[in-house]
XYZ file of C-alpha atoms in Angstrom:
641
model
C -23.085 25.556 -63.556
C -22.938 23.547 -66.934
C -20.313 25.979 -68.115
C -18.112 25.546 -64.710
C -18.391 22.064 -65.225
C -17.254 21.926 -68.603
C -14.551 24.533 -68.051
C -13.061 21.755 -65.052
C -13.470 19.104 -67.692
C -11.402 20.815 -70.085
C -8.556 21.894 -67.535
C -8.371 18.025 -66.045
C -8.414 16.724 -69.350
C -5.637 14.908 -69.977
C -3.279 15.792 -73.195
C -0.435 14.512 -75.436
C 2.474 16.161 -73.108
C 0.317 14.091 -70.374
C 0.841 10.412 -71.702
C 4.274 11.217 -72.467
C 5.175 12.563 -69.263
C 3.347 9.727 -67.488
C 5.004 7.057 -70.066
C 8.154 8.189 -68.716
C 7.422 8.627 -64.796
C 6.205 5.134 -65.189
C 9.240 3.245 -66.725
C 11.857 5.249 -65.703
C 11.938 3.658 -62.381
C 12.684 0.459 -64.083
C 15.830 1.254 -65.767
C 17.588 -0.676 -63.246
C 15.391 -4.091 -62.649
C 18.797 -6.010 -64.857
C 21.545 -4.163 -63.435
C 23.907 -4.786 -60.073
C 24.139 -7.953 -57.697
C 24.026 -7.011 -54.179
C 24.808 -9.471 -51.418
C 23.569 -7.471 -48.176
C 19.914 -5.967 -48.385
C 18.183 -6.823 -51.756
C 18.393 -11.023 -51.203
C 17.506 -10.697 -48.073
C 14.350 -9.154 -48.302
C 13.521 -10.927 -51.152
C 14.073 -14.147 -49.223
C 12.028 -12.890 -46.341
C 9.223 -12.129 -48.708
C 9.609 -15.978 -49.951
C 9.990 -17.716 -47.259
C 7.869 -15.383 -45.317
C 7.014 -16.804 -41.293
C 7.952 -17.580 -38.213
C 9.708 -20.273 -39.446
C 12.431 -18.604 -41.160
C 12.531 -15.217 -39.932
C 13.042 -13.668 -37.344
C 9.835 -12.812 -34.860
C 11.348 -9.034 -34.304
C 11.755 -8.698 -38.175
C 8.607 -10.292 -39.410
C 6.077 -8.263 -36.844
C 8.133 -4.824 -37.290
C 8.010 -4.688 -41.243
C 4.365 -6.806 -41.339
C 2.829 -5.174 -43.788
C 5.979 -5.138 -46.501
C 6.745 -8.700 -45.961
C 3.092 -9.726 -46.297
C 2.556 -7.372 -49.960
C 6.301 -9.196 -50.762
C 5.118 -12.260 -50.145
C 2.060 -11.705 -52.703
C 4.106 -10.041 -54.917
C 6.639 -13.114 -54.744
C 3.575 -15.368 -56.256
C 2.667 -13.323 -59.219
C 3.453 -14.591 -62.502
C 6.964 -13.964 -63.363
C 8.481 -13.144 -59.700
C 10.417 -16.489 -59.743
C 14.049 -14.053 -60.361
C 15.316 -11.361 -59.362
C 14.680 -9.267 -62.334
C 11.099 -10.254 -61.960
C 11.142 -8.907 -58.356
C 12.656 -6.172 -59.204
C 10.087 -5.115 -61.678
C 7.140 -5.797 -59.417
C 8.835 -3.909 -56.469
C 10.060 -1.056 -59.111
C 6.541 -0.437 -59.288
C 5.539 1.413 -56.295
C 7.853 3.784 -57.031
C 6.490 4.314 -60.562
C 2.796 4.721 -58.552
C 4.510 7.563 -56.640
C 5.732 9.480 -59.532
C 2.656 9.671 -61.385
C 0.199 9.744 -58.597
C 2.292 12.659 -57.971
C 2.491 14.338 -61.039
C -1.159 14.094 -61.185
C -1.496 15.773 -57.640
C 0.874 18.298 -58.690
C -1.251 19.029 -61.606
C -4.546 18.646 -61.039
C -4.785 19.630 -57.280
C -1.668 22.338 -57.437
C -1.828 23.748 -60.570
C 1.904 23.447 -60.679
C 2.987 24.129 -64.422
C 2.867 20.187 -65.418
C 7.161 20.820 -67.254
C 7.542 21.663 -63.091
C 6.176 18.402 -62.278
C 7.866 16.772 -64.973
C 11.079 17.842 -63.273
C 10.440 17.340 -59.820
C 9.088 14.023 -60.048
C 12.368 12.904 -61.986
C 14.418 14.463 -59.606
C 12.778 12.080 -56.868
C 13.068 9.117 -58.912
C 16.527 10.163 -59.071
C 17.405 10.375 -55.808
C 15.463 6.476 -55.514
C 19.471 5.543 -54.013
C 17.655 2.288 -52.312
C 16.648 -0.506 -53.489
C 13.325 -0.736 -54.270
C 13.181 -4.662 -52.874
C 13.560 -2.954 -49.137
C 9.480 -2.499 -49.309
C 9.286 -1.596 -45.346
C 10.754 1.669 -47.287
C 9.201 1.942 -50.527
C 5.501 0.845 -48.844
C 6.190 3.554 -46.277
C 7.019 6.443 -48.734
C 2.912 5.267 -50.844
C 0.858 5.287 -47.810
C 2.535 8.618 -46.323
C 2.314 10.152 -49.963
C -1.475 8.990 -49.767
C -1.585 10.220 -45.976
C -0.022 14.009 -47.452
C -2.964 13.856 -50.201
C -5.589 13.199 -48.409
C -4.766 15.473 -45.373
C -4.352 18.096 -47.660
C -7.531 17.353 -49.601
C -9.539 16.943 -46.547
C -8.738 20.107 -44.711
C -8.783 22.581 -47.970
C -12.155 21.038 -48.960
C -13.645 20.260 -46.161
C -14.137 16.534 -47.013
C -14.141 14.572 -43.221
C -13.908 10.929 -45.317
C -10.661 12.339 -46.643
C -9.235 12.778 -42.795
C -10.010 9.305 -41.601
C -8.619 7.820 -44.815
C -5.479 10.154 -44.082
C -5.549 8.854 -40.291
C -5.652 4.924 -41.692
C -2.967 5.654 -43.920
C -0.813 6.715 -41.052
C -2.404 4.208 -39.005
C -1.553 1.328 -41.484
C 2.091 2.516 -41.932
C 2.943 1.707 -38.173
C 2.190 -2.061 -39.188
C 4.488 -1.272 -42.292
C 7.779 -0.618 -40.236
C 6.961 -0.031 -36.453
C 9.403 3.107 -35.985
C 6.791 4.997 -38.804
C 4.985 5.691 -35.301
C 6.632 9.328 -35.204
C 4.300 9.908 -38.472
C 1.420 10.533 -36.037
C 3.107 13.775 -36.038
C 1.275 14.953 -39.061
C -1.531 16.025 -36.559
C 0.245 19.060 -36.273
C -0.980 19.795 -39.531
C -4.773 19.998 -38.919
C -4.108 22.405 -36.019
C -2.093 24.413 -37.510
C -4.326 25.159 -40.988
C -6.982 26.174 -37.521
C -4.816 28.664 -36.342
C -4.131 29.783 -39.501
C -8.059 30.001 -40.530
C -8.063 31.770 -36.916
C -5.674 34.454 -38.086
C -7.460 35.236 -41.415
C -10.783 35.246 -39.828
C -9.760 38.261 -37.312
C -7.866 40.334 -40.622
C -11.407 42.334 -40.867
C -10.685 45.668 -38.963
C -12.563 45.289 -35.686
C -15.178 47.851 -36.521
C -16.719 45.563 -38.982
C -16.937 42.627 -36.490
C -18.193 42.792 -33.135
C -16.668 41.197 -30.354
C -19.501 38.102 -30.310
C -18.979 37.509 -33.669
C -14.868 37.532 -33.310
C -15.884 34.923 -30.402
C -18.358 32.881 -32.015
C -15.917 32.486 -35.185
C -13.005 31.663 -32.974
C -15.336 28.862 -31.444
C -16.622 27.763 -34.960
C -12.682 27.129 -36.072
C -11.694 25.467 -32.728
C -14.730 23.480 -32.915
C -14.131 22.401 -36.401
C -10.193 21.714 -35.656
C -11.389 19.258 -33.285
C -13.575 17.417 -35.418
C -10.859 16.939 -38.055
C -8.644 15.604 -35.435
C -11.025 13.328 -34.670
C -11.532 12.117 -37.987
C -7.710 11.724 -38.342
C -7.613 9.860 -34.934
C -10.487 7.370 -35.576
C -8.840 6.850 -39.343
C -5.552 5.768 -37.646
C -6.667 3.706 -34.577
C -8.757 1.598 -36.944
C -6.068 0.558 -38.958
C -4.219 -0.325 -35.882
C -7.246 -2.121 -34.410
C -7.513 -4.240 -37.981
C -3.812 -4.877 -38.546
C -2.988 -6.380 -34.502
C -6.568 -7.673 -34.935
C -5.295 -10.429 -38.184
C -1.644 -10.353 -36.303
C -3.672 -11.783 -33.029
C -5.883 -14.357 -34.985
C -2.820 -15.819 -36.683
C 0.541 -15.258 -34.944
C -1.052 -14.317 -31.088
C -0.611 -11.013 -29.786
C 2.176 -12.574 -27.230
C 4.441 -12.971 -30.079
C 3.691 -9.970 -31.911
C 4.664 -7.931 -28.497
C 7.709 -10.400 -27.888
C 8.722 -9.348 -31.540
C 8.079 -5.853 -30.580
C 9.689 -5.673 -27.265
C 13.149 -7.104 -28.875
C 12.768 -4.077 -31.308
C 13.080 -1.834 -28.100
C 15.683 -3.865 -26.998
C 18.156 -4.460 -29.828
C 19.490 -0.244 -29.275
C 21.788 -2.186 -26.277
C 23.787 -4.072 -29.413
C 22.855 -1.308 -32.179
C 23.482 2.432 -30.156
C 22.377 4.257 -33.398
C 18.531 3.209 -33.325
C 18.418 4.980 -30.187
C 16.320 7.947 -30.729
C 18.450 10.645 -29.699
C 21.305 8.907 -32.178
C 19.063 9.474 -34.966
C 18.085 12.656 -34.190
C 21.637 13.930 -34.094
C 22.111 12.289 -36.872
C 19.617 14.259 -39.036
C 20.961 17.177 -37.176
C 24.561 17.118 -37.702
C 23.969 16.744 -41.185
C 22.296 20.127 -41.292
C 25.291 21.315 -39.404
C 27.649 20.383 -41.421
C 26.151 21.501 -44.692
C 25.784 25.179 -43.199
C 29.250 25.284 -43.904
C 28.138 25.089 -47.901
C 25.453 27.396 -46.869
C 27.310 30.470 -45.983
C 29.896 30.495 -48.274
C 26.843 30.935 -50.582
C 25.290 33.137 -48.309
C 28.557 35.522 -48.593
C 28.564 35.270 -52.857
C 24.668 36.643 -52.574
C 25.471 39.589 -49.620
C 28.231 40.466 -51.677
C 25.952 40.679 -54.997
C 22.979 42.100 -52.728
C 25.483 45.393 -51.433
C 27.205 45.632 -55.249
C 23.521 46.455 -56.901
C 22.818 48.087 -54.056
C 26.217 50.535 -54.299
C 24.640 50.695 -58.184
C 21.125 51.759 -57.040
C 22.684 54.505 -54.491
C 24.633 56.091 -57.465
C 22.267 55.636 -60.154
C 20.006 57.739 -57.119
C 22.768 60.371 -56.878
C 22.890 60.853 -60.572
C 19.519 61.225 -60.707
C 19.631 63.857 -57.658
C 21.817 65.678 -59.765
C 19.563 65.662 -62.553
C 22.578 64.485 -65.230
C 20.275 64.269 -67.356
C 21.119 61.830 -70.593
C 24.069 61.174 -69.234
C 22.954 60.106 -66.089
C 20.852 58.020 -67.491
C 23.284 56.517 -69.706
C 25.666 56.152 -67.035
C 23.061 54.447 -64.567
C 22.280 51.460 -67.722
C 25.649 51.263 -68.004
C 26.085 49.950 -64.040
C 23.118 47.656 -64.365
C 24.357 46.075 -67.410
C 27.957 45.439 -65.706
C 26.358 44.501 -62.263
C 24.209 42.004 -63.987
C 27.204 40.739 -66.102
C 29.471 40.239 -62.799
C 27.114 38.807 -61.160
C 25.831 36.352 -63.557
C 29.725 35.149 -64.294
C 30.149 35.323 -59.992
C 27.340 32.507 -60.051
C 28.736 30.415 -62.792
C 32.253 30.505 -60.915
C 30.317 29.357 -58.041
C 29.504 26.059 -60.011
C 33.482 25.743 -60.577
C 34.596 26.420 -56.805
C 31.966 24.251 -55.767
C 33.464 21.274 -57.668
C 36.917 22.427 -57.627
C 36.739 22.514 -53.443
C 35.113 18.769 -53.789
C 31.275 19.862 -52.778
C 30.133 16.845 -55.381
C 31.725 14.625 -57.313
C 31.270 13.477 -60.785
C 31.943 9.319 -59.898
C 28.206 9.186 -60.103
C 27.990 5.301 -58.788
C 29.084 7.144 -55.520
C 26.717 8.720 -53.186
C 29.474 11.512 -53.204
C 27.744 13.066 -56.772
C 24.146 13.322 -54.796
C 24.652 13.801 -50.969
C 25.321 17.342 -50.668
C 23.455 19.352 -53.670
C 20.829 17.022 -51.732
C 20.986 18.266 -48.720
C 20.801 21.669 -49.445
C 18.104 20.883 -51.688
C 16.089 19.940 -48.780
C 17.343 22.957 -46.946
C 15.988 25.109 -49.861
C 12.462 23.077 -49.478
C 12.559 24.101 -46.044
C 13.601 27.633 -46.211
C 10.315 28.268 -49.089
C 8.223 26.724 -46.804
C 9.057 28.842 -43.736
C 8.795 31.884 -45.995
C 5.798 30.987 -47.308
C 4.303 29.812 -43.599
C 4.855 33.622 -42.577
C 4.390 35.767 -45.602
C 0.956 37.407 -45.078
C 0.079 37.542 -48.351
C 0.187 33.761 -48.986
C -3.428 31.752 -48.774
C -3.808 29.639 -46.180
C -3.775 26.477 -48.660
C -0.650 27.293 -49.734
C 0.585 27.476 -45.810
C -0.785 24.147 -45.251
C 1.151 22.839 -48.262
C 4.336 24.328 -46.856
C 3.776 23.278 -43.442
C 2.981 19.752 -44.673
C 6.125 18.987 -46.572
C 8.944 20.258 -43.681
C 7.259 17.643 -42.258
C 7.700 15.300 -44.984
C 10.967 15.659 -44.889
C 11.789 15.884 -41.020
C 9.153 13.330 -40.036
C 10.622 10.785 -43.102
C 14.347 10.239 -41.352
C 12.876 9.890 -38.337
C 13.258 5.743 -37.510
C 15.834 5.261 -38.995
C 19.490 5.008 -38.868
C 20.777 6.382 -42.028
C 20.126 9.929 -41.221
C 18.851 12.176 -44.234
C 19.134 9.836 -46.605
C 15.057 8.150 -46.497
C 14.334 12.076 -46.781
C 16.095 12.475 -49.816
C 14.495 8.817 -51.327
C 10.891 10.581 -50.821
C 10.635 13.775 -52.513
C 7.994 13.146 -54.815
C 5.865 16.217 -53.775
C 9.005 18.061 -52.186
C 10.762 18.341 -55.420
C 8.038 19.188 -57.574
C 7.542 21.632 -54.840
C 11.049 23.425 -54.298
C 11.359 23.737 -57.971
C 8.376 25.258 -57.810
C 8.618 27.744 -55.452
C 11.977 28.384 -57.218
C 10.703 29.275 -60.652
C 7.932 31.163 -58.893
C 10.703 33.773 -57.307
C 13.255 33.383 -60.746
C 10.361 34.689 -62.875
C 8.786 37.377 -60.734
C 8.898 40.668 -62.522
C 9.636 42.510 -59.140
C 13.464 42.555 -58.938
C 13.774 45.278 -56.043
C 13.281 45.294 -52.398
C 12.921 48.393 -50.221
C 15.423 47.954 -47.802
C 14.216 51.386 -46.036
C 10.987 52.615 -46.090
C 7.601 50.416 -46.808
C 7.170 48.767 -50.077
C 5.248 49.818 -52.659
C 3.202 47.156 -55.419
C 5.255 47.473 -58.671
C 8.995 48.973 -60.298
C 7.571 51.901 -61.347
C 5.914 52.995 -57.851
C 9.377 51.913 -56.913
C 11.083 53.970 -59.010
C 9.013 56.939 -57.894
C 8.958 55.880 -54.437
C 12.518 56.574 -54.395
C 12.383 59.792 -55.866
C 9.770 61.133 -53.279
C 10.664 59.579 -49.820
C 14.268 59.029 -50.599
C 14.196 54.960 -50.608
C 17.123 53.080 -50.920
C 16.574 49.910 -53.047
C 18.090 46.907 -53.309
C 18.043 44.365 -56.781
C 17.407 40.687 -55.212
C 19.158 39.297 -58.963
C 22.290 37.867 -56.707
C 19.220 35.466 -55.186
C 17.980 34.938 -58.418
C 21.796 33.876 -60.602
C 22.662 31.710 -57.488
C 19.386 30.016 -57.430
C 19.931 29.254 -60.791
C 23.368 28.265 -60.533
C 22.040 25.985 -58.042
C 19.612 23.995 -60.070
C 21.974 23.531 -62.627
C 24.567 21.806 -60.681
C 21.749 19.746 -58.804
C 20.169 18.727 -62.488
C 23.439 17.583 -63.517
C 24.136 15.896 -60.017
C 21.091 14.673 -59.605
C 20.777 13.067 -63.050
C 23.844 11.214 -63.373
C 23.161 9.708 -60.190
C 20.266 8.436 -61.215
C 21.308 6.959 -64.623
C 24.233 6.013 -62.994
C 23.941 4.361 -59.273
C 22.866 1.101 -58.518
C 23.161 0.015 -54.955
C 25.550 -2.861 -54.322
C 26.548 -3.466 -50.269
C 25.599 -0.072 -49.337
C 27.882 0.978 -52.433
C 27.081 1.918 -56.744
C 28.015 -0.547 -58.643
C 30.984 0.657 -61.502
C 31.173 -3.039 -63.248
C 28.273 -4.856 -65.106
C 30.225 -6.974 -67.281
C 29.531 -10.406 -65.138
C 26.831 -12.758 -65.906
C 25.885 -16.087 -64.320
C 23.549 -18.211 -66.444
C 23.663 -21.521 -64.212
C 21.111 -19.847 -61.706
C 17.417 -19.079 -62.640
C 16.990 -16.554 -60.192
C 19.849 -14.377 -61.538
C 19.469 -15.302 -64.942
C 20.206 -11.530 -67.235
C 21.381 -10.052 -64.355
C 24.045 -7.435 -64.881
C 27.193 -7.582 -62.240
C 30.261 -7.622 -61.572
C 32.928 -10.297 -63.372
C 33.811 -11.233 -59.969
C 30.949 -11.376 -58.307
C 29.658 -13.866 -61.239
C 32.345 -15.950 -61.044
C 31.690 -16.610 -57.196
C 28.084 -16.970 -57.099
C 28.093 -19.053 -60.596
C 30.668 -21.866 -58.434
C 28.545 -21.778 -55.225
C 25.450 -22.039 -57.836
C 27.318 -25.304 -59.764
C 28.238 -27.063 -55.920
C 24.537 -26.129 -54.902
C 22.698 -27.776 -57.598
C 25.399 -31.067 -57.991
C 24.597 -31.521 -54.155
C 20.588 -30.711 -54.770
C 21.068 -28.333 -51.917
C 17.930 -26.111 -53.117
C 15.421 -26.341 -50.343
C 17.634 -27.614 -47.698
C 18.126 -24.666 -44.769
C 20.778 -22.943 -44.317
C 22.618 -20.749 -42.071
C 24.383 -17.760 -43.562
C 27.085 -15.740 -41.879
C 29.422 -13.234 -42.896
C 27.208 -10.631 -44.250
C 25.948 -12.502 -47.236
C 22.136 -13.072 -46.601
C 21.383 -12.754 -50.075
C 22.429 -16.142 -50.604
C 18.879 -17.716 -49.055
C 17.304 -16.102 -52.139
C 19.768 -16.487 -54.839
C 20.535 -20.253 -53.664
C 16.735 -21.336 -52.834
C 17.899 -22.361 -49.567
C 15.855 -20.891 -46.360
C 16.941 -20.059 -43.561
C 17.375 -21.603 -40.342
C 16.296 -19.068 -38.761
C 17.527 -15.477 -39.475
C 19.582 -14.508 -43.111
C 21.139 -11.900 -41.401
C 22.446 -13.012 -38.122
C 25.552 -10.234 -38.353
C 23.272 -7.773 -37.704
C 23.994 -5.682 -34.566
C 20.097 -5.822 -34.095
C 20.102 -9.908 -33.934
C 21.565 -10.252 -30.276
C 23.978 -13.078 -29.301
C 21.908 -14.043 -27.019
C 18.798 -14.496 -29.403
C 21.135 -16.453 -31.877
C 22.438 -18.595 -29.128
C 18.876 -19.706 -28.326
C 18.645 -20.713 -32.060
C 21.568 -22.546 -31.893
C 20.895 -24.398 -29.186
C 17.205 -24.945 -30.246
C 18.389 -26.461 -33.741
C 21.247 -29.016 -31.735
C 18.313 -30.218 -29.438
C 16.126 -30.822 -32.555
C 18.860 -32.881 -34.074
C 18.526 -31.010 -37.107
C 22.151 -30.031 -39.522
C 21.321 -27.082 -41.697
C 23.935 -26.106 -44.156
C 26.102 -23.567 -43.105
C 27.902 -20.806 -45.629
C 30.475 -18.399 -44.504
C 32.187 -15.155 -46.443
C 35.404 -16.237 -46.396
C 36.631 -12.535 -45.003
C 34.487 -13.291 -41.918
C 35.909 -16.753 -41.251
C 39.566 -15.282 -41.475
C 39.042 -12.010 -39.546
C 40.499 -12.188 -35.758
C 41.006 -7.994 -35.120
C 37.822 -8.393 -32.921
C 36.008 -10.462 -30.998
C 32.819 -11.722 -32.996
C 30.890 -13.338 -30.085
C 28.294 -14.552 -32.757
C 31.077 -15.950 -34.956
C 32.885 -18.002 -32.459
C 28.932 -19.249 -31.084
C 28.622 -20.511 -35.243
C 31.583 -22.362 -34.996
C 31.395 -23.749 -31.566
C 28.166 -25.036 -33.004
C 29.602 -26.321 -35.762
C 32.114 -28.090 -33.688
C 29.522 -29.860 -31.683
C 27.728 -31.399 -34.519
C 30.678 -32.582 -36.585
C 30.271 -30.337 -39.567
C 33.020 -30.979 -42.503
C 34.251 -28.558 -45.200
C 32.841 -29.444 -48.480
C 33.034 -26.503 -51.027
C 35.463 -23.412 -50.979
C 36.158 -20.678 -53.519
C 37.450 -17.473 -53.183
C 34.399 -15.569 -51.281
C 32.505 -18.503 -49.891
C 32.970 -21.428 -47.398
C 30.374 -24.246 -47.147
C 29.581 -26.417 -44.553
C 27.657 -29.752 -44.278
């Protein structure tokens, strides 16, 4: 026992490749806290976290991400949050908890190969394209991470406190961001690792068993399946029970469901958060990419029948007992078929940028989107295989099973179809590069394509001789597997170094500064953008503005944060989600109060007229009514007092 024990101590121990692999999950993350300016989703959410309440945000916004605006309102208040690059950090960090809480998962609870983890950890830092300030995202991706741990902990060791922490993970992400209900999902999971427990208990030819004893262990396992579930269940509704329980002492439950019920209603404005919308949108970007797909597929059939042409000669030779010069002959095919097809794979790389598959503008989600995609595809397809090979243990099933549903359950809830998938890979990536390194370096290079197969290359090899086997060399898998990885290291990479996201864009310029605002003091952005925000900032401050409300239109409800100025009511009234109707009511609501917030338009909003803006023209009919006068103008904003 003492020498197990000491043996687990030595293997968990942590070593110098350890701290420096750790050192580096944890800052890369923040490589980005002083770079880019972004006027749509980073200042709002910052603002909401400030100014967090009914009183400045929106009801349907406030109750549906509760959780993330309540830990952004903490993290507002902690000492150095008062600017953005202080935000940033604090925010930056929950991504940095992901990486090494999943290295160390990977590690210790895996056994992956910790260079693996290494890798696949970066890779999902990476692919981080969204800015960490949007913590309805970031908070979701910890607590289903936790949720994925735990489950998988729970049912492989048979701890039932695991499950019901799992379940209030899963539980508390609903209160996160409301459409993380589908999550729930992950049930599936425990039932599945039953069936699976089912099928390896009944392996034992029937002789050895007797029909009671197949019965009794098929009760056992159901029995047990429904005891996890339970666990899971009573782990999730008591997060819910806690969470609407502090929602109902402070806010009431009527206007938690009034906030909730405009969530359901907002898909009459905003037709893509309807769920069959997102659905297809997840699914046509499958489609799309199988057009990628087979043109691979075809590069590996054609390498798959060339070795195989080589193995059906090198068998006729061999018939024909050639002797050394069948022998000679046969080395001679293998070393040109793995030649061709090794320079085949590496021309792959070249037609796949050559016919546009990535780019190499890596502040464009152009360099990531695709190699993503079929990176997820890959995850997907190892999983499957390893769901139905028989050989596999059933832990490693449950892993597999676990993470397609990682990846399908994560881009479900949202609009922006694959893309959250691709922002949480931080046990997928470890995973697929896993599974891929597992196949490259398997000594087993042949298949039996007729006939049964037989354990090693020599019982191959003699295999053929006897029964008159035909074989086939699965290298073409291996080259453009490789080939693969390459292109999505490179891809991958620069993207990361590289992309910052700016209005739902990368940001190419940081040679801007503005140093008359606090909040965006260091801040790296565009010359441009400086120049606008460091006016607005002067006219702001000479008018002592800071503090006053405002209402912001135009797509700029950054400004509330950058400028100090609340909001009226919501920082983001373009939003398809934020009916006319509901703005209206706000309009009106503020007129009857006598109040006069200051008003800021985007200058490209005031001067559009190709469409009706039914919100816009309510703004300035309001304005209208209460006498409001022009009093600053540059070239990207319009105030109003």
């Amino acid at each position: 026992m003492f020498q197990r024990a000491e043996n687990k101590f030595i293997k968990n121990r942590i070593s110098v490749w350890d701290i420096l692999a750790l050192a580096v999950l944890f800052l890369y993350p923040l490589r980005h806290i002083t770079w880019g300016l972004d006027l749509w989703d980073t200042g709002y959410n910052y603002a909401n976290f400030q100014y967090k309440g009914l009183e400045h945000m929106d009801s349907m916004w406030l109750f549906s991400t509760y959780l993330a605006n309540a830990l952004g309102s903490v993290m507002s208040k902690m000492p150095g949050a008062g600017s953005l690059i202080g935000m940033n950090f604090y925010t930056g960090l929950l991504v940095s908890g992901m990486t090494t809480a999943g290295y160390f998962f990977c590690t210790r609870k895996l056994e992956m190969p910790k260079w693996i983890s290494f890798l696949g950890e970066m890779v999902a830092i990476s692919l981080c394209w969204c800015p960490t300030a949007l913590l309805y995202n970031y908070l979701t991706y910890v607590l289903f991470l936790a949720a994925v741990m735990l489950l998988y902990m729970g049912l492989t060791r048979e701890r039932p406190g695991y499950l019901v922490a799992a379940g209030v993970m899963l539980g508390a992400n609903v209160l996160v961001r409301f459409s993380n209900l589908p999550e729930a999902a992950m049930i599936v999971a425990v039932w599945a690792y039953g069936v699976v427990e089912y099928l390896e208990a009944i392996k034992l030819p029937t002789q050895e068993k007797s029909d009671d004893e197949n019965s009794n262990k098929s009760k056992d396992i159901f029995k047990q399946t429904w005891k996890r579930t339970i666990s899971c269940v009573f782990g999730y509704l008591s997060a819910l029970l806690v969470g609407f329980g502090y929602i109902h002492v402070r806010y009431g439950m009527d206007a938690y469901l009034g906030g909730i019920a405009r969530l359901f209603a907002m898909t009459d404005t905003a037709t893509d958060y309807k769920a069959g919308s997102m659905v297809m949108g997840v699914v046509l970007t499958y489609w799309q990419n199988l057009y990628w797909v087979l043109r691979i597929g075809v590069i590996i059939v054609v390498g798959l029948i060339m070795f195989t042409i080589c193995e059906w000669i090198k068998k006729k030779l061999s018939q024909g007992a050639v002797c050394d010069g069948g022998k000679n002959i046969g080395k001679m095919l293998d070393v040109l078929c793995y030649t061709v097809m090794t320079v085949v794979a590496l021309c792959m790389i070249a037609w796949l940028y050559l016919r546009h598959f990535c780019s190499m503008m890596f502040y464009s989600y152009d360099s990531m989107l695709r190699p993503g995609v079929l990176f997820l595809m890959l995850a997907m397809l190892f999983g499957i295989i390893r769901i139905f090979d028989k050989n596999s243990k059933k832990e490693e099933k449950l892993l597999a099973g676990i993470l397609i549903l990682v990846i399908l359950l994560t881009s479900l809830g949202s609009n922006n179809e694959v893309y959250p998938s691709l922002n949480n890979l931080f046990l997928v990536a470890p995973y697929t590069l896993w599974e891929s390194w597992r196949l490259i370096r398997s000594s087993n290079e042949r298949v039996v394509i007729l006939g049964r197969n037989t354990p090693n290359a020599n019982a191959f090899e003699e295999g053929n001789k006897k029964r008159n086997r035909l074989l086939v060399n699965i290298y073409p898998v291996k080259a453009v597997l490789v080939a693969f990885l390459l292109l999505c290291f490179v891809q991958f990479g620069g993207f990361g170094a590289k992309f910052v996201f700016a209005e739902a864009t990368g940001v190419q310029d940081l040679s801007g500064r503005v140093e008359n605002n606090e909040i965006l003091k260091g801040v790296k952005m565009p010359a441009e953008k400086a120049q606008w925000i460091t006016e607005i900032s002067t006219f702001v401050a000479e008018e002592k503005l800071q503090g006053q409300e405002v209402i912001l239109y135009g797509n700029i409800p950054a400004l509330s944060y950058y400028l100090q100025m609340p909001s009226a009511f919501n920082p983001w009234s373009d939003l398809r989600s934020y009916h006319p109707d509901q703005m209206a009511a706000q309009l009106q609501s503020i007129m009857e109060a006598g109040e006069k917030p200051v008003v800021i338009l985007n200058m490209e909003k005031l001067v559009e007229n190709l469409v009706v803006d039914t919100k816009r023209e309510l703004l300035i009919e309001f304005m209208g009514q209460m006498n409001y006068k022009e009093t600053f103008r540059n070239e990207k904003f319009v105030v109003y007092q």
